CSV table of C-alpha atoms in Angstrom, one decimal:
chain,number,residue,atom,x,y,z
Z,1,MET,CA,-39.3,58.0,180.2
Z,2,SER,CA,-42.7,56.6,181.0
Z,3,SER,CA,-43.5,52.7,181.8
Z,4,SER,CA,-45.3,52.4,178.1
Z,5,SER,CA,-42.9,53.9,176.3
Z,6,PHE,CA,-40.1,51.4,177.9
Z,7,ASP,CA,-42.7,48.1,177.4
Z,8,SER,CA,-42.8,49.6,174.0
Z,9,GLU,CA,-39.2,50.0,173.1
Z,10,THR,CA,-38.5,46.3,175.0
Z,11,GLU,CA,-41.3,44.8,173.0
Z,12,GLN,CA,-39.9,46.3,169.6
Z,13,GLU,CA,-36.4,45.3,170.3
Z,14,GLN,CA,-37.4,41.6,171.5
Z,15,GLN,CA,-39.3,41.3,167.9
Z,16,SER,CA,-36.4,43.0,166.2
Z,17,LEU,CA,-34.4,40.3,167.8
Z,18,PHE,CA,-36.7,37.5,167.0
Z,19,GLU,CA,-36.8,38.7,163.0
Z,20,LEU,CA,-33.0,38.7,163.5
Z,21,MET,CA,-33.1,34.8,164.9
Z,22,ARG,CA,-35.3,33.9,162.1
Z,23,ASN,CA,-32.9,35.2,159.3
Z,24,LEU,CA,-30.0,33.1,160.4
Z,25,LYS,CA,-29.4,29.9,159.3
Z,26,GLY,CA,-30.5,26.8,161.4
Z,27,CYS,CA,-32.8,29.1,163.2
Z,28,GLU,CA,-35.9,29.1,160.5
Z,29,ASN,CA,-38.2,27.5,163.2
Z,30,VAL,CA,-37.6,29.5,166.1
Z,31,THR,CA,-40.6,31.3,167.6
Z,32,ARG,CA,-41.0,34.4,169.2
Z,33,GLN,CA,-42.4,32.5,172.5
Z,34,ASP,CA,-38.7,31.2,172.0
Z,35,VAL,CA,-36.9,34.3,172.1
Z,36,ASP,CA,-39.2,35.4,175.3
Z,37,GLU,CA,-38.0,32.3,177.1
Z,38,TRP,CA,-34.5,32.9,176.1
Z,39,LEU,CA,-34.7,37.0,177.3
Z,40,THR,CA,-36.8,36.0,180.4
Z,41,ALA,CA,-34.1,33.4,181.3
Z,42,ASP,CA,-31.8,35.8,182.8
Z,43,ASP,CA,-34.4,37.3,185.2
Z,44,LEU,CA,-34.9,33.8,186.8
Z,45,GLU,CA,-33.8,32.9,190.3
Z,46,SER,CA,-31.1,30.4,188.7
Z,47,GLU,CA,-28.8,33.4,188.8
Z,48,MET,CA,-26.1,32.9,191.4
Z,49,SER,CA,-25.6,35.7,194.5
Z,50,VAL,CA,-22.5,37.9,195.0
Z,51,GLU,CA,-22.1,35.5,198.2
Z,52,GLU,CA,-22.4,32.6,195.8
Z,53,LEU,CA,-19.9,33.8,193.3
Z,54,THR,CA,-17.5,34.9,195.8
Z,55,ASN,CA,-17.3,31.9,197.8
Z,56,ALA,CA,-17.6,29.8,194.3
Z,57,PHE,CA,-14.6,31.5,193.8
Z,58,GLU,CA,-12.3,31.5,196.6
Z,59,GLU,CA,-13.1,27.6,196.8
Z,60,THR,CA,-11.2,27.0,193.6
Z,61,GLY,CA,-8.8,29.6,194.4
Z,62,LYS,CA,-8.2,31.3,190.7
Z,63,LEU,CA,-10.0,31.0,187.4
Z,64,TYR,CA,-8.1,30.1,184.8
Z,65,ASP,CA,-7.5,30.7,180.7
Z,66,ASP,CA,-7.3,27.9,178.1
Z,67,ASP,CA,-4.1,27.6,178.4
Z,68,ASN,CA,-4.4,26.8,182.4
Z,69,GLU,CA,-2.8,30.2,183.2
Z,70,ALA,CA,-4.2,31.9,186.0
Z,71,VAL,CA,-6.3,34.7,185.4
Z,72,ASP,CA,-7.7,37.6,187.4
Z,73,GLU,CA,-11.0,38.9,186.6
Z,74,GLN,CA,-13.9,39.9,188.2
Z,75,ALA,CA,-17.4,38.1,187.5
Z,76,PRO,CA,-18.6,39.3,184.3
Z,77,THR,CA,-21.5,41.8,184.8
Z,78,LYS,CA,-24.6,40.4,182.7
Z,79,MET,CA,-25.2,41.6,179.3
Z,80,CYS,CA,-28.4,44.0,178.8
Z,81,HIS,CA,-30.7,43.1,175.9
Z,82,GLN,CA,-29.6,46.1,173.8
Z,83,GLU,CA,-26.3,45.0,174.0
Z,84,GLY,CA,-27.1,41.4,172.9
Z,85,PHE,CA,-29.0,43.0,170.2
Z,86,ALA,CA,-26.0,44.8,168.8
Z,87,PHE,CA,-23.7,41.8,169.6
Z,88,LEU,CA,-25.9,40.1,167.2
Z,89,GLU,CA,-25.8,42.6,164.6
Z,90,LYS,CA,-22.1,42.7,164.6
Z,91,ALA,CA,-21.8,38.8,164.2
Z,92,ARG,CA,-24.7,38.8,161.3
Z,93,ARG,CA,-22.4,41.6,159.6
Z,94,TYR,CA,-19.3,39.4,160.0
Z,95,ILE,CA,-20.8,36.1,158.4
Z,96,GLU,CA,-22.3,37.8,155.7
Z,97,GLN,CA,-18.8,38.7,154.9
Z,98,GLN,CA,-16.9,35.5,155.3
Z,99,SER,CA,-17.9,32.5,152.7
Z,100,GLU,CA,-15.9,30.1,154.7
Z,101,ALA,CA,-18.1,30.7,157.8
Z,102,THR,CA,-20.7,28.4,156.5
Z,103,PRO,CA,-20.5,24.4,155.5
Z,104,ASP,CA,-21.8,25.6,152.2
Z,105,GLY,CA,-20.4,28.7,151.6
Z,106,GLU,CA,-23.6,30.4,151.8
Z,107,SER,CA,-24.5,33.6,154.0
Z,108,ALA,CA,-26.1,32.2,157.3
Z,109,TYR,CA,-28.1,35.2,156.9
Z,110,ARG,CA,-31.2,35.2,154.5
């Protein structure tokens, strides 16, 4: 895959995500710049290195679930844009099927 076709595919995915977000109730005023910032935020240096994650885990001992029971799991992997978009699509379909999912009983998706 050439760089230009990858860039074009990424641009299309970002545009699709922007359009999807604008159609969610409460997100009507989202701008393309907002979506671009959210997507690039994952690439900023605020991520923890493997060493930092390991040290943080070792300092606390174990991870705990909502019932304060110890959970033995690895640090989550970073979700790619395609997985994020697929998740939002599934969430949108779920909300469309649930009249009680929104306070006024209307679909959250226009």
